[in-house]
XYZ file of C-alpha atoms in Angstrom:
453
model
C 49.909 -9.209 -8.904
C 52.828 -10.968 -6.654
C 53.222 -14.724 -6.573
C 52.570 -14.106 -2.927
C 49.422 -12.371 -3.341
C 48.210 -14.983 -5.518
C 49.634 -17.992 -3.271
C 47.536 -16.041 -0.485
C 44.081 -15.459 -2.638
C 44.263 -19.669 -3.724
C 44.479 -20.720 -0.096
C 41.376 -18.255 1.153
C 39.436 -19.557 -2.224
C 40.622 -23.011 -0.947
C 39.093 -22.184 2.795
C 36.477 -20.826 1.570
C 34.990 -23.516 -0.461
C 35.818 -26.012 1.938
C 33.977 -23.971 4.647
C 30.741 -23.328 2.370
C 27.074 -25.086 3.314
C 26.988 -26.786 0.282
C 28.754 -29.712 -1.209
C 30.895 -29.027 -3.776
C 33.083 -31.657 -5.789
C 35.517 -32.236 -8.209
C 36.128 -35.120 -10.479
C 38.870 -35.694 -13.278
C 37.727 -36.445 -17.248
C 37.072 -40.331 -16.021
C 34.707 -39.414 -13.209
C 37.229 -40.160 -10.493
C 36.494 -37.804 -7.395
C 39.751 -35.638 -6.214
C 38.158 -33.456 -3.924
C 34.903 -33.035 -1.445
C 34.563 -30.262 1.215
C 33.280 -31.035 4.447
C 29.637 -30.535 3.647
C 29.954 -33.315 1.342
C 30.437 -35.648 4.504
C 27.919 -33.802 6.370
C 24.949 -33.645 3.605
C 25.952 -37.953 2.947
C 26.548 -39.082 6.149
C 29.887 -40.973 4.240
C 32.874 -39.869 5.388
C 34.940 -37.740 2.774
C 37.941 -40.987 2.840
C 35.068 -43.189 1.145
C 34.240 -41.031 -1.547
C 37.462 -39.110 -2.989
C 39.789 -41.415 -5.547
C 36.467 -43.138 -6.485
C 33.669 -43.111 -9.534
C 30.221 -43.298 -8.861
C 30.482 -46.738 -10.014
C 33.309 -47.951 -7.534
C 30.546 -46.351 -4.621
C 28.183 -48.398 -5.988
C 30.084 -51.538 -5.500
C 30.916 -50.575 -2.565
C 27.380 -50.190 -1.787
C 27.615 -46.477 -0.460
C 25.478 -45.487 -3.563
C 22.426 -47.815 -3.463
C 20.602 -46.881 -6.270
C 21.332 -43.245 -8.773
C 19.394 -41.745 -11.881
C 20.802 -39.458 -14.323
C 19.329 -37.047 -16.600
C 21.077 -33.727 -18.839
C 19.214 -30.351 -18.817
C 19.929 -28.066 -21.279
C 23.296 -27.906 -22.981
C 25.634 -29.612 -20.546
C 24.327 -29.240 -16.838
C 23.905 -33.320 -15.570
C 21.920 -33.710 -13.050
C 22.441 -37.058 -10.718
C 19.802 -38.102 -7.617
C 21.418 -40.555 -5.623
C 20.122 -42.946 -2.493
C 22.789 -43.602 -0.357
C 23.285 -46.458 2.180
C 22.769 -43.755 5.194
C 19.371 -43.392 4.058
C 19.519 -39.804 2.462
C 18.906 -38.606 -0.876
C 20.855 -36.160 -2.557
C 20.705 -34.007 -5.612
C 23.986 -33.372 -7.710
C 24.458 -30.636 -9.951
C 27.920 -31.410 -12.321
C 29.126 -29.332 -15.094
C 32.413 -29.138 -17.048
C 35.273 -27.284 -16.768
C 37.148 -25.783 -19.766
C 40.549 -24.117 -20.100
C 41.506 -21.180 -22.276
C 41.942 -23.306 -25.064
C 38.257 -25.299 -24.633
C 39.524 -28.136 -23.758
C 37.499 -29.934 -20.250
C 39.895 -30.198 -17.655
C 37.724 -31.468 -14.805
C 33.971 -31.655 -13.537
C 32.913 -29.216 -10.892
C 29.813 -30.330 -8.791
C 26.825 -29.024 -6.059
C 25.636 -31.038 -3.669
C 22.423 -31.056 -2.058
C 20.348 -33.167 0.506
C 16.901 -33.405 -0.879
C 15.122 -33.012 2.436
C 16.924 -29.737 3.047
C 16.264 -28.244 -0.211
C 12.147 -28.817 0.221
C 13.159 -27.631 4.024
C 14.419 -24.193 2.521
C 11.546 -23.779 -0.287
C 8.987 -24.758 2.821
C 10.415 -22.195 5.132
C 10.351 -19.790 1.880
C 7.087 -20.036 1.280
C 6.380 -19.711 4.835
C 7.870 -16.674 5.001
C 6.110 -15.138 2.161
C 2.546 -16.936 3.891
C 3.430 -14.771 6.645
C 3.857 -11.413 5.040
C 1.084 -12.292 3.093
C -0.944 -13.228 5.854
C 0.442 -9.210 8.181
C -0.774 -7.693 4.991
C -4.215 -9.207 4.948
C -4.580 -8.367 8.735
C -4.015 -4.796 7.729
C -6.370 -4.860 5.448
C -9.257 -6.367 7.488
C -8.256 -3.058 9.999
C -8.997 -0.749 7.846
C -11.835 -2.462 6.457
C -13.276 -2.009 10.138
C -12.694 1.449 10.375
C -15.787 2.930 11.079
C -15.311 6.502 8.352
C -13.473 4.683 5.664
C -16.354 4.148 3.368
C -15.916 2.812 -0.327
C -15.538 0.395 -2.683
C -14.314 2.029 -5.896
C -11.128 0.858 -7.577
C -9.336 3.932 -6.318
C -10.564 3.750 -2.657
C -9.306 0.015 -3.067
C -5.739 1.048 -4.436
C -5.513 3.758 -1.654
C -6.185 0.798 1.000
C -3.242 -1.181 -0.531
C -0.769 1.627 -0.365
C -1.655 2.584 3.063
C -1.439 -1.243 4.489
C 2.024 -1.297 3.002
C 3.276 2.429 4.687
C 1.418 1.911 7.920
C 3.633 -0.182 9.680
C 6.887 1.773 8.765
C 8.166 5.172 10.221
C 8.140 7.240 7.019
C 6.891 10.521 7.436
C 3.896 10.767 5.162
C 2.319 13.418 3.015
C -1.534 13.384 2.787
C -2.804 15.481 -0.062
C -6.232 16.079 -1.103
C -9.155 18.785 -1.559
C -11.340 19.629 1.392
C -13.493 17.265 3.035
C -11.959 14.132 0.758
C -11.213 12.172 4.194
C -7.539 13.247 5.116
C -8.263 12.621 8.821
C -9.553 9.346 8.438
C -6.745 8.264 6.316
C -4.592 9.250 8.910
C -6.337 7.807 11.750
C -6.252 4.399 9.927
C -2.436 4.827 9.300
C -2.382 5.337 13.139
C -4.801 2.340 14.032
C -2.895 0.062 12.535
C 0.450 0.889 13.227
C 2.968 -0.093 15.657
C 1.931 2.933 18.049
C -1.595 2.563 17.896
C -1.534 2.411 22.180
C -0.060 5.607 22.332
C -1.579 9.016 21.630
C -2.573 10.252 18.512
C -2.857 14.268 18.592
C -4.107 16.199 15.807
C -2.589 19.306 15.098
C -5.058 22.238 12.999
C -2.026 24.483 11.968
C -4.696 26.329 10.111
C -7.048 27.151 13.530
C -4.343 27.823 16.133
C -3.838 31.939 15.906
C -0.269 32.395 14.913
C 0.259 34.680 18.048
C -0.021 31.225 19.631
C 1.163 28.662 17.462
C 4.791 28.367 19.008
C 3.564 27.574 22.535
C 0.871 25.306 21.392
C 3.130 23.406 19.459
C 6.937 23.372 21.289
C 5.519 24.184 24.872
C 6.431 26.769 27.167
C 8.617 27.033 30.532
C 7.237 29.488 33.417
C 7.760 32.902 32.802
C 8.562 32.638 28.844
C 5.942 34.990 28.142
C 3.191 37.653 29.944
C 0.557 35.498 31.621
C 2.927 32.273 31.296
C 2.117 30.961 35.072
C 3.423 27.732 34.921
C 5.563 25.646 32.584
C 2.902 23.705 29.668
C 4.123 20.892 27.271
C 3.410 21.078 24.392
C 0.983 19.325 21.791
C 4.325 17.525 20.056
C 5.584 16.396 24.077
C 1.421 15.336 24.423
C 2.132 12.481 21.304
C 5.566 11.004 22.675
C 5.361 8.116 21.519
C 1.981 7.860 19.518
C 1.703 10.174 15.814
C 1.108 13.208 14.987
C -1.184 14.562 12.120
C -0.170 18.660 11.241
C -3.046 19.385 9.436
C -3.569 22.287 7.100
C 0.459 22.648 7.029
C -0.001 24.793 4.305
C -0.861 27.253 6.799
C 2.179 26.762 8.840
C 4.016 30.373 9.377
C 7.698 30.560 7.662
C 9.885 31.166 11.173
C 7.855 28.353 12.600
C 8.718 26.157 9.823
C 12.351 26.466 10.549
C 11.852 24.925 13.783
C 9.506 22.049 12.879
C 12.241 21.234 10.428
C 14.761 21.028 13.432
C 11.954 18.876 15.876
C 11.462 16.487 12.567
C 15.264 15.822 12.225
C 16.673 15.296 15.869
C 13.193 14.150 17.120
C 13.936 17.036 20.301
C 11.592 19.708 20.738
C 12.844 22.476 23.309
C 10.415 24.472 24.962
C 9.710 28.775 24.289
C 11.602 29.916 27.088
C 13.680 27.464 27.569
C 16.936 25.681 27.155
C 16.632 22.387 27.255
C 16.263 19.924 24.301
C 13.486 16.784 25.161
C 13.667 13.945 23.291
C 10.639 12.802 21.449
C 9.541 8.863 20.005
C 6.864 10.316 17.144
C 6.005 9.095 13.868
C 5.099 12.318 11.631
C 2.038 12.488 9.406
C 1.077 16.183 7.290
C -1.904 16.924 5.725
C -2.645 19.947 2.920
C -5.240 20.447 0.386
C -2.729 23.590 -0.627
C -0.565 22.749 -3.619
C 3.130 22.678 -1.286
C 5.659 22.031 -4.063
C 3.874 25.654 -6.220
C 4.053 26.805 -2.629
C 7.696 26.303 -2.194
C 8.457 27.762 -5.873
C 6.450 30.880 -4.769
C 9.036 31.508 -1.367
C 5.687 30.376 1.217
C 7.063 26.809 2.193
C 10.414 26.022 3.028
C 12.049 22.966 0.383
C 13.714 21.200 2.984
C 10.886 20.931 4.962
C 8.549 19.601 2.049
C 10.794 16.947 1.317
C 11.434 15.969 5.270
C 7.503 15.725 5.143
C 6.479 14.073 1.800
C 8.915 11.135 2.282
C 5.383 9.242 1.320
C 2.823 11.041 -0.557
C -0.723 9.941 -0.584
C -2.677 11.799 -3.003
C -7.114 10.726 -1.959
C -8.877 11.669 -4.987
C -12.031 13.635 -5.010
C -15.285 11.937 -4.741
C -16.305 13.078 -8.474
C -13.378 11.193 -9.230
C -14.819 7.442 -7.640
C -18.992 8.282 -8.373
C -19.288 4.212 -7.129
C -18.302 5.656 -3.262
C -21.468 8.057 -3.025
C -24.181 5.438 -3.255
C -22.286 3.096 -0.252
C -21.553 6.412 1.853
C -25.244 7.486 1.265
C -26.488 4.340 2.519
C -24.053 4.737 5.340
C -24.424 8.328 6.678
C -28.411 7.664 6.468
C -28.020 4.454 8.959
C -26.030 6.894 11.289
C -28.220 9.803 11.156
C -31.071 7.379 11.527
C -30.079 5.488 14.530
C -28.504 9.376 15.866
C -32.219 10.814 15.422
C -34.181 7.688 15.935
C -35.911 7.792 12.310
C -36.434 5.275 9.956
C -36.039 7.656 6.666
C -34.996 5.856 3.339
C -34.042 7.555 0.045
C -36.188 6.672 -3.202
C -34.529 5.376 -6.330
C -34.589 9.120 -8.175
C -33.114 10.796 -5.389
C -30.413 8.311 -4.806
C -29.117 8.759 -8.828
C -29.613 12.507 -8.565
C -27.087 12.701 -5.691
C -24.813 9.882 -7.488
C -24.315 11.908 -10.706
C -23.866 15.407 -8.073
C -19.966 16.510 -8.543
C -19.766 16.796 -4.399
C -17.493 20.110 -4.699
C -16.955 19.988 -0.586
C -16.361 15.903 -1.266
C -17.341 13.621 1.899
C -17.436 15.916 4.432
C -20.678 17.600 1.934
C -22.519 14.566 1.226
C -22.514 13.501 5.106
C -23.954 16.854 6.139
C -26.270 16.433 3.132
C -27.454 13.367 4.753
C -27.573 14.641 8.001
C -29.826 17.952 6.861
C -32.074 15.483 5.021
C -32.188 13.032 8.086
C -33.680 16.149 9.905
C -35.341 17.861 7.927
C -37.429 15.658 5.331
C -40.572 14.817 7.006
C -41.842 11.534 4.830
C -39.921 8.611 5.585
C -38.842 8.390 1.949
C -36.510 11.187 0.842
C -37.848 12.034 -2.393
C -35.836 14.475 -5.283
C -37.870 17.314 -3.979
C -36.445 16.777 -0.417
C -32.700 17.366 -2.001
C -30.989 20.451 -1.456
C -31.291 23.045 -4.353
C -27.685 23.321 -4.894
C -27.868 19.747 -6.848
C -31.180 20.215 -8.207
C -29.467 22.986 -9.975
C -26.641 21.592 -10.816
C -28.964 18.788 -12.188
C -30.825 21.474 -14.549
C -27.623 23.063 -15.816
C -26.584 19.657 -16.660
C -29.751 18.339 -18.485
C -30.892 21.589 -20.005
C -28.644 23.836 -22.761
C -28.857 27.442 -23.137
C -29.792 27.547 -26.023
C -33.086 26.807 -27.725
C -33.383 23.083 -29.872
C -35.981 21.540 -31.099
C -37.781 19.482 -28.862
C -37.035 16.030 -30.798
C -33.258 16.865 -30.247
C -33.644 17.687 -26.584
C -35.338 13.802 -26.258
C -32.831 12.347 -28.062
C -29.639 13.768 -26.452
C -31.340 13.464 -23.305
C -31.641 9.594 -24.246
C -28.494 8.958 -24.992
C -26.782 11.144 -21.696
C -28.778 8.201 -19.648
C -27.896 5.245 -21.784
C -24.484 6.052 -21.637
C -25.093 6.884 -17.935
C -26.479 3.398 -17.053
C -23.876 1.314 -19.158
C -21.360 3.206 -17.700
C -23.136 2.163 -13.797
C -24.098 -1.198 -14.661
C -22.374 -4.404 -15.505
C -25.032 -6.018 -18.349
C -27.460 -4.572 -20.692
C -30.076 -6.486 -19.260
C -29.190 -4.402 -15.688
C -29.116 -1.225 -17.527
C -32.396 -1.492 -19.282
C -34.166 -2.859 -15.843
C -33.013 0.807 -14.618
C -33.995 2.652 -17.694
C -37.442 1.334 -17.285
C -36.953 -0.858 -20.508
C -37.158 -3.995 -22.215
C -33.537 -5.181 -23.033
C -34.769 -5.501 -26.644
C -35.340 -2.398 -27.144
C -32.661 -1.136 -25.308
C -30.184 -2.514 -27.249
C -32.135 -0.828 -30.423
C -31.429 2.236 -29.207
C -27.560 1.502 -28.382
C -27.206 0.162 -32.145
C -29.535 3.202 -33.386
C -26.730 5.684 -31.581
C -23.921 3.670 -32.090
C -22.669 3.070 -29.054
């Protein structure tokens, strides 16, 4: 490196320190000060002229410092609070300075106003208060939306993720069986985002004939096609502005994909027949209970498009999977099926465990019909285990019953066990678990120690 260059990269180090916001000071091996950028004078309220060429203790007879307190942390870091004769309070920083050979050549310094330190760690804390404070809103949303029912650890953590993606623009990836809620996750993304007062169009890419699909989707100009009358927007041009859920894009044909791909990435759509490319303002959401990435491997979903769309995956998990959802969304679907059909019908304790343990194979979308057909059809006001649809009965049977012949002692004591387990699984205490069992907590906790669990 030239002399030059180096004469040049000292004077921009020089201007730069002496530009910086904070104080920063040099002092030879007997404390004398040499140099002080500006901030020095502007974080004292002393001019720079008073303090360089002088020791702490000259400022103190001069009465600029009025009173100072010293203290070393760690190795060698000294820290110094002074109270100067402006009135301010300032926090130094000093630490040595060693040449190649160890030897200290000089002090080096920072130099703070205390006020403007708690100022920054206030306006810090503010900040995070705030963000805090957006999240929690989010949260109370989607606590008020009307379908999201549950209070399982996994419905919880699927809240959290979606209060953090909703306000962003990601494109998002919903995945999950049949009937787990996709649509109401989505609708809550959509409530709670920034373009929840615009339109939020739902797309069925499984229940629009294929024959169709193109118009319905892109739109169509007069003429494009026999028995196109007039020019139609369409359903992406309907959600300028708002979101858009493609549902079922699993079913999505290949040379349709190609052109989705091409909407997603310019955010133009141009209409079948037509020329001209209008610009759209729409945040993307898919949904698929299809397994995309084996699709893509298979040749029946284009790559590029699967990663366009799952920028954000959100995997629900099945309702077998979070068994402390189906007592709260029982309760639930019977007060709206009640106040729908003006009945006052309640469910008894045996039929409410019966459809807890049920595996739900068609997820929410079966237990609310469940409800619904029970609503209507049971005519006692309590909805007993005989009232339950014979699909879980015999699912129950399967369950509780082997095959196989065993002696009858065996049977009992299996049988035992399967709802010991079952209710210390459900419950918090033994004492809770036994109140359910329909036994004393001594004996109980006889029959835990007598199977060892």
């Amino acid at each position: 490196m030239s002399h030059q260059t180096m004469l040049e990269i000292d004077q921009v180090f020089l201007e730069s320190i002496d530009q910086s916001f904070d104080g920063f000071v040099l002092s030879d091996l007997r404390g004398k000060i040499f140099y002080a950028n500006k901030a020095v004078e502007k974080i004292s309220g002393v001019p720079t002229s008073e303090i360089v060429g002088k020791t702490t203790k000259d400022m103190e007879e001069d009465g600029i410092i009025i009173s100072q307190s010293m203290k070393i942390l760690k190795k060698d870091p000294l820290t110094i609070s002074q109270k100067l004769r402006t009135g301010i309070e300032v926090f130094i920083t000093s630490k040595p300075v060693y040449d190649e050979d160890g030897e200290i050549i000089c002090y080096v310094a920072n130099y703070h106003r205390f006020s403007r330190i708690d100022d920054l760690y206030r306006e810090h804390h503010n900040q995070v208060d705030i963000n805090y404070t957006e999240l929690q809103q989010l949260r109370l949303q989607m606590l008020k939306t009307d379908e999201w029912i549950g209070v399982s650890f996994e419905t919880k953590k699927l809240k959290e993720k979606v209060a953090k993606v909703a306000k962003t623009e990601a494109n998002i990836l919903i995945i999950g069986e049949s009937g787990v809620g996709k649509e109401v996750v989505s609708k809550t993304i959509h409530k709670v985002s920034d373009r929840r007062d615009f339109p939020f169009i739902q797309i069925n890419c499984g229940a629009i004939p294929e024959t169709l699909m193109e118009a319905e989707l892109f739109g169509h100009e007069k003429g494009a096609f026999t028995g196109a009358l007039s020019a139609k927007p369409g359903l992406l041009e309907a959600a300028d502005k708002g979101t858009v859920l493609l549902d079922e894009i699993g079913e999505i044909p290949l040379h349709l994909q190609v052109k989705l791909l091409r909407v997603i990435q310019t955010r133009e759509v141009t209409r079948v027949g037509g020329t001209k490319p209008r610009k759209l303002d729409i945040r993307f959401l898919a949904a698929t209970n299809r397994d995309l990435k084996q699709m893509v491997q298979e040749g029946g979903f284009r790559e590029d498009l699967y990663y366009r769309l799952n920028v954000i995956p959100i995997k629900i998990p099945p309702l077998r999977d979070r068994k402390e959802d189906i007592p709260v969304l029982c309760r639930h679907f019977l007060e709206k099926y009640n106040k729908k059909y003006v009945v006052d019908k309640r469910l008894t304790t045996s039929a409410s465990r019966l459809l807890s343990e049920y595996a739900w194979p068609g997820n929410v979308r079966q237990l609310e019909n469940t409800m619904e057909q029970l609503v209507i059809l049971t005519e006692d006001p309590e909805i007993d285990v005989r009232d339950l649809p014979r699909e879980l009965l015999k699912n129950q049977a399967d369950d509780y019953f082997p095959d196989e012949i065993i002696p009858l002692p065996d049977l009992r004591e299996q049988t035992e066990k399967r709802m010991i387990r079952l209710a210390l699984d459900r419950y918090k205490t033994i004492r809770e678990a036994a109140r359910h069992l329909g036994v004393d907590h001594s004996t109980l906790v006889k029959k835990i120690k007598k199977y060892g669990m």
